[in-house]
Amino acid sequence: MTDATHNPHASSAGKSGDDGGMGYLEKLPRRIVVLYLPLAVFVFVLLFPFYWMAITSVKPNHQLTDYDNYSPFWVVEPTLDHIKYLLFETSYPGWLWNTMVIAVASTVLSVVCSVLAAYAIERLRFQGSRMVGVGIFLAYLVPPSILFIPLALLVFKFGIYDTQWALILTYPTFLIPFCTWLLMGYFRSIPFELEECALIDGATRLQILTKIILPLSVPGLISAGIFAFTLSWNEFIYALTFIGSSENKTVPVGVLTELVRSDVYEWGSLMAGALLGSLPVVILYSFFVEHYVSSMTGAVKE
Amino acid sequence: MAVDADHTSQGRTPQGRIPRGMPAPAGLLERMMSNRHFLGLLFMLPAAALLLLFLTYPLGLGVWLGFTDTRIGRPGIFIGLENFELMWTDTVFWLSVFNTILYTVVASILKFGLGLWLALLLNQHMPFKAFFRAIVLLPWVVPTVLSAIAFWWIYDAQFSIISWALREMGLIEANINFLGDTWNARWSVIAANVWRGIPFVAISLLAGLQTIPQSLYEAATLDGTTPWQRFRYITLPLLTPIIAVVMTFSVLFTFTDFQLIYVLTRGGPINATHLMATLSFQRAIPGGFLGEGAAIATAMIPFLLSAILFSYFGLQRRRWQHGGQD
């Protein structure tokens, strides 16, 4: 699978010999109409909401809705009032902290469980491992929106309602299947011979896992980790259902339920909240674009 | 890879903690630790425990709850098919089924069409290709709820930027009531869903496109084919397996969507945009009728099963095409 996921590099590297394939057959005006114009429209539509989010979050209140005197697409005298309001007069910093703690904890928990499970399924090949593999794939297809009602009852029964544990323990239900599936692909690409050598030398399975398999699958671990982090950062329905008190909320739930007051929508601070809440995953994404792409396509392709 | 292997074994040998030669099979524990079946189960234990407790058990519990009259704070008793009979005569439920199917079908078709188009564009040779690919994925990375809030502001009844821009261009007279009118609201939430879904489809299909050998296109060009023929007879057949899988995932996630509707309309106006997931939430959590909510969620399972079967056969076909193992 490593081969499959790194194919983008491989094929682009392979193509660089005959630069651009048959692109030279096309004339420039045709390329503008067929390629650059549609691409520009796509990029504009896909990015405009972010621009609108950003520009709204720095607009002073009187410019927000006054489209006649101020161009809505630009801002005169940008202000940080909305962000200051968020950080100092609401529970926003607490929500950020909660989300961070929950995302990191559930990611670590899921990746550890997934490494062991993927190694067992892919390499130990115990009796019934194939069926367990299929089961893991099916578990990946179970959506949170049919699980949240019974899970709410469970969470209540265990006495973890309205605590971070409620989310740390339930997020792995969608993280473990995903990470296991991804890591199975990575482990499959590591040659059996390495393991056999170690076995002959008398290494235990745990030693093989920690000293041979894991160092060789670092890219897979990073992919699984950042992807799991993003998924738990973005999760909404469990966080909405299992958390009651304002100070325990996560960013997506907090912004939606606490910043929206009955009549007056404070669009400036809402947009600032959305922007700040997106930043951590966007920054993470910008550092690991390739891993994101490979984990996304890898999970689909296997 | 060979270099890595050497490196690893060299790095390990000097530690010398592992005794040379066959370790004597001492105690029962040691023998079990070298049995791969036992070890496999041991390694599976943490993942299996979490999944059984928080996934398999709730799945069964959810179906069971559908046959009870459980409410928040009050354990229910078995009432047979009563919830489902109630749903059968409930016009709001049927409206939500209609909405869910409309939402899923229209959004999936649009996501597929536009996503494939974007993938074909990004597959062309051009400057800053990696950069374009990176920013195109952004809508998918950002938390749905937060981007939905941005859409909420874009769809504002009074200060919508779209209404304003269209008014400035002289295309419309009055503001568009995006989320207040039945059909406008439906199209608006579909548009937001498509916006978020395109990157996933496009990037996944792009990965599939890049596995198609360039030489096929060159050969076909020499044979005098048109671009449409090359697309129809080379790209599409070779891409079909991955399209099947990507679209199954896309359909699955669209069908069970909750966040977007919850942020933009909460099912309104007058239940016009309620999906089965949002209706189930509304009945169960704010409404308190856990049994009824669970019954609605259970009613989604047949649809999901058909999507999964579709995916399963898509995967089979792919393995067969690659002549792969098992």
Coordinates of N, CA, C and O in Angstrom, one line a residue, chain A residues 32-105:
Chain A
I32 N -6.7 27.9 -21.4 CA -7.3 28.8 -20.5 C -8.7 28.5 -20.3 O -9.2 28.5 -19.2
V33 N -9.4 28.2 -21.4 CA -10.9 28.0 -21.3 C -11.1 26.6 -20.7 O -12.0 26.5 -19.8
V34 N -10.4 25.6 -21.0 CA -10.7 24.3 -20.6 C -10.1 24.0 -19.2 O -10.7 23.3 -18.4
L35 N -9.0 24.6 -18.9 CA -8.3 24.3 -17.6 C -8.4 25.4 -16.6 O -8.9 25.2 -15.5
Y36 N -7.8 26.5 -17.0 CA -7.6 27.6 -15.9 C -8.8 28.2 -15.5 O -9.0 28.5 -14.3
L37 N -9.8 28.5 -16.4 CA -11.0 29.2 -16.0 C -11.8 28.3 -15.1 O -12.2 28.8 -14.0
P38 N -12.1 27.0 -15.4 CA -12.9 26.2 -14.5 C -12.2 26.0 -13.1 O -12.8 26.1 -12.1
L39 N -10.9 25.9 -13.2 CA -10.1 25.7 -12.0 C -10.2 26.9 -11.1 O -10.4 26.8 -9.9
A40 N -10.1 28.1 -11.7 CA -10.3 29.4 -11.0 C -11.6 29.4 -10.3 O -11.7 29.8 -9.1
V41 N -12.7 29.1 -11.0 CA -14.0 29.1 -10.4 C -14.1 28.1 -9.2 O -14.6 28.5 -8.2
F42 N -13.6 26.9 -9.4 CA -13.5 25.9 -8.3 C -12.8 26.5 -7.1 O -13.4 26.4 -6.0
V43 N -11.6 27.0 -7.3 CA -10.8 27.5 -6.2 C -11.6 28.7 -5.5 O -11.7 28.7 -4.3
F44 N -12.2 29.6 -6.3 CA -12.9 30.7 -5.8 C -14.1 30.2 -4.9 O -14.2 30.6 -3.7
V45 N -14.9 29.3 -5.4 CA -16.0 28.8 -4.7 C -15.6 28.1 -3.4 O -16.2 28.2 -2.3
L46 N -14.5 27.2 -3.5 CA -14.1 26.4 -2.4 C -13.5 27.3 -1.3 O -13.6 27.0 -0.1
L47 N -12.9 28.4 -1.7 CA -12.2 29.2 -0.7 C -13.0 30.4 -0.2 O -12.7 31.0 0.9
F48 N -14.0 30.8 -1.0 CA -14.7 32.1 -0.6 C -15.2 32.0 0.9 O -15.1 33.0 1.6
P49 N -15.9 30.9 1.3 CA -16.4 31.0 2.7 C -15.3 31.2 3.7 O -15.6 31.9 4.7
F50 N -14.1 30.8 3.4 CA -13.0 31.1 4.4 C -12.7 32.5 4.4 O -12.4 33.1 5.4
Y51 N -12.6 33.1 3.2 CA -12.3 34.5 3.1 C -13.4 35.3 3.8 O -13.1 36.3 4.6
W52 N -14.6 34.9 3.6 CA -15.7 35.7 4.2 C -15.7 35.5 5.7 O -16.0 36.5 6.4
M53 N -15.3 34.4 6.2 CA -15.2 34.1 7.6 C -14.1 35.0 8.2 O -14.3 35.7 9.2
A54 N -13.0 35.1 7.5 CA -11.9 35.9 8.0 C -12.2 37.3 8.0 O -11.9 38.1 9.0
I55 N -12.7 37.8 6.9 CA -13.0 39.3 6.8 C -14.0 39.7 7.7 O -14.0 40.8 8.3
T56 N -15.0 38.8 8.0 CA -16.1 39.2 8.9 C -15.6 39.3 10.3 O -16.0 40.1 11.1
S57 N -14.6 38.4 10.6 CA -14.1 38.4 12.0 C -13.3 39.6 12.4 O -13.0 39.8 13.6
V58 N -12.8 40.4 11.4 CA -12.0 41.5 11.8 C -12.8 42.8 11.4 O -12.2 43.9 11.6
K59 N -14.0 42.7 11.0 CA -14.8 44.0 10.7 C -15.4 44.6 12.0 O -15.9 43.8 12.8
P60 N -15.3 45.9 12.1 CA -16.0 46.5 13.2 C -17.5 46.4 13.0 O -17.9 46.2 11.9
N61 N -18.2 46.4 14.2 CA -19.6 46.0 14.1 C -20.4 46.9 13.1 O -21.3 46.4 12.4
H62 N -20.1 48.2 13.0 CA -20.9 49.1 12.2 C -20.6 48.8 10.7 O -21.5 49.2 9.9
Q63 N -19.5 48.2 10.4 CA -19.3 47.9 8.9 C -19.9 46.5 8.5 O -20.1 46.3 7.4
L64 N -20.2 45.7 9.5 CA -20.6 44.4 9.3 C -21.8 44.3 8.3 O -21.8 43.5 7.4
T65 N -22.8 45.1 8.6 CA -24.0 45.0 7.8 C -24.3 46.2 6.9 O -25.3 46.3 6.3
D66 N -23.3 47.1 6.9 CA -23.5 48.4 6.2 C -22.9 48.2 4.8 O -21.7 48.6 4.6
Y67 N -23.6 47.5 3.9 CA -23.0 47.3 2.6 C -23.0 48.5 1.7 O -22.4 48.5 0.6
D68 N -23.8 49.5 2.0 CA -23.9 50.7 1.1 C -22.7 51.6 1.2 O -22.2 52.1 0.2
N69 N -22.3 51.8 2.5 CA -21.2 52.7 2.7 C -19.8 52.1 2.6 O -18.8 52.7 2.4
Y70 N -19.8 50.8 2.9 CA -18.5 50.1 2.9 C -18.6 48.9 2.0 O -19.6 48.2 2.0
S71 N -17.6 48.7 1.2 CA -17.6 47.5 0.3 C -17.6 46.3 1.2 O -16.7 46.1 2.1
P72 N -18.5 45.3 1.0 CA -18.5 44.2 1.9 C -17.3 43.3 1.8 O -17.0 42.5 2.7
F73 N -16.6 43.4 0.6 CA -15.5 42.5 0.4 C -14.2 43.0 1.0 O -13.2 42.3 1.0
W74 N -14.2 44.1 1.6 CA -13.0 44.6 2.2 C -13.3 45.2 3.5 O -14.4 45.4 3.9
V75 N -12.3 45.6 4.3 CA -12.5 46.1 5.6 C -11.6 47.4 5.8 O -10.5 47.4 5.4
V76 N -12.3 48.4 6.3 CA -11.6 49.6 6.7 C -11.4 49.5 8.2 O -12.3 49.1 8.9
E77 N -10.2 49.9 8.7 CA -9.9 49.9 10.1 C -10.3 48.5 10.7 O -11.2 48.4 11.5
P78 N -9.5 47.5 10.3 CA -9.8 46.2 10.9 C -9.6 46.2 12.5 O -8.9 47.0 13.0
T79 N -10.4 45.4 13.1 CA -10.4 45.4 14.6 C -10.2 44.0 15.1 O -10.5 43.0 14.5
L80 N -9.6 43.9 16.3 CA -9.4 42.6 16.9 C -10.4 42.4 18.1 O -10.3 41.5 18.9
D81 N -11.4 43.3 18.1 CA -12.4 43.3 19.2 C -13.1 42.0 19.4 O -13.3 41.5 20.5
H82 N -13.5 41.4 18.2 CA -14.2 40.1 18.3 C -13.4 39.0 18.9 O -13.9 38.2 19.7
I83 N -12.1 39.0 18.5 CA -11.2 38.0 19.0 C -11.0 38.2 20.5 O -11.0 37.3 21.3
K84 N -10.8 39.5 20.8 CA -10.5 39.8 22.3 C -11.8 39.4 23.1 O -11.6 38.8 24.1
Y85 N -12.9 39.7 22.5 CA -14.2 39.3 23.2 C -14.2 37.8 23.5 O -14.5 37.3 24.6
L86 N -13.9 37.1 22.4 CA -13.9 35.6 22.5 C -13.0 35.1 23.6 O -13.3 34.3 24.4
L87 N -11.7 35.7 23.6 CA -10.7 35.1 24.4 C -10.9 35.5 25.9 O -10.5 34.8 26.8
F88 N -11.4 36.7 26.1 CA -11.4 37.2 27.5 C -12.8 37.3 28.1 O -12.9 37.4 29.3
E89 N -13.9 37.2 27.3 CA -15.2 37.3 27.9 C -16.1 36.1 27.8 O -17.2 36.1 28.2
T90 N -15.6 35.1 27.1 CA -16.4 33.9 26.9 C -15.5 32.7 27.4 O -14.4 32.9 27.8
S91 N -16.1 31.5 27.4 CA -15.4 30.3 27.8 C -14.6 29.7 26.7 O -14.1 28.6 26.8
Y92 N -14.4 30.5 25.6 CA -13.7 30.0 24.4 C -12.4 29.3 24.7 O -12.1 28.2 24.2
P93 N -11.5 30.0 25.5 CA -10.2 29.3 25.7 C -10.3 28.0 26.4 O -9.6 27.0 26.0
G94 N -11.3 27.9 27.3 CA -11.6 26.6 27.9 C -12.0 25.5 26.9 O -11.6 24.4 27.0
W95 N -12.9 25.9 26.0 CA -13.3 25.0 24.9 C -12.2 24.5 24.1 O -12.1 23.3 23.8
L96 N -11.3 25.5 23.7 CA -10.1 25.1 22.9 C -9.3 24.0 23.7 O -8.9 23.0 23.1
W97 N -9.1 24.3 25.0 CA -8.3 23.4 25.8 C -9.0 22.0 25.9 O -8.3 21.0 25.7
N98 N -10.3 22.0 26.1 CA -11.0 20.7 26.2 C -10.9 20.0 24.9 O -10.6 18.8 24.9
T99 N -11.1 20.7 23.8 CA -11.0 20.0 22.5 C -9.6 19.4 22.3 O -9.5 18.2 21.8
M100 N -8.6 20.2 22.7 CA -7.2 19.7 22.5 C -7.0 18.4 23.3 O -6.5 17.4 22.8
V101 N -7.4 18.5 24.6 CA -7.1 17.4 25.5 C -7.9 16.1 25.0 O -7.3 15.0 24.9
I102 N -9.1 16.3 24.6 CA -9.9 15.2 24.1 C -9.4 14.6 22.8 O -9.2 13.4 22.7
A103 N -9.0 15.5 21.9 CA -8.5 15.0 20.6 C -7.2 14.3 20.8 O -7.0 13.2 20.3
V104 N -6.3 14.8 21.6 CA -5.0 14.2 21.8 C -5.2 12.8 22.5 O -4.6 11.8 22.1
A105 N -6.0 12.8 23.6 CA -6.1 11.6 24.3 C -6.8 10.5 23.5 O -6.3 9.4 23.5

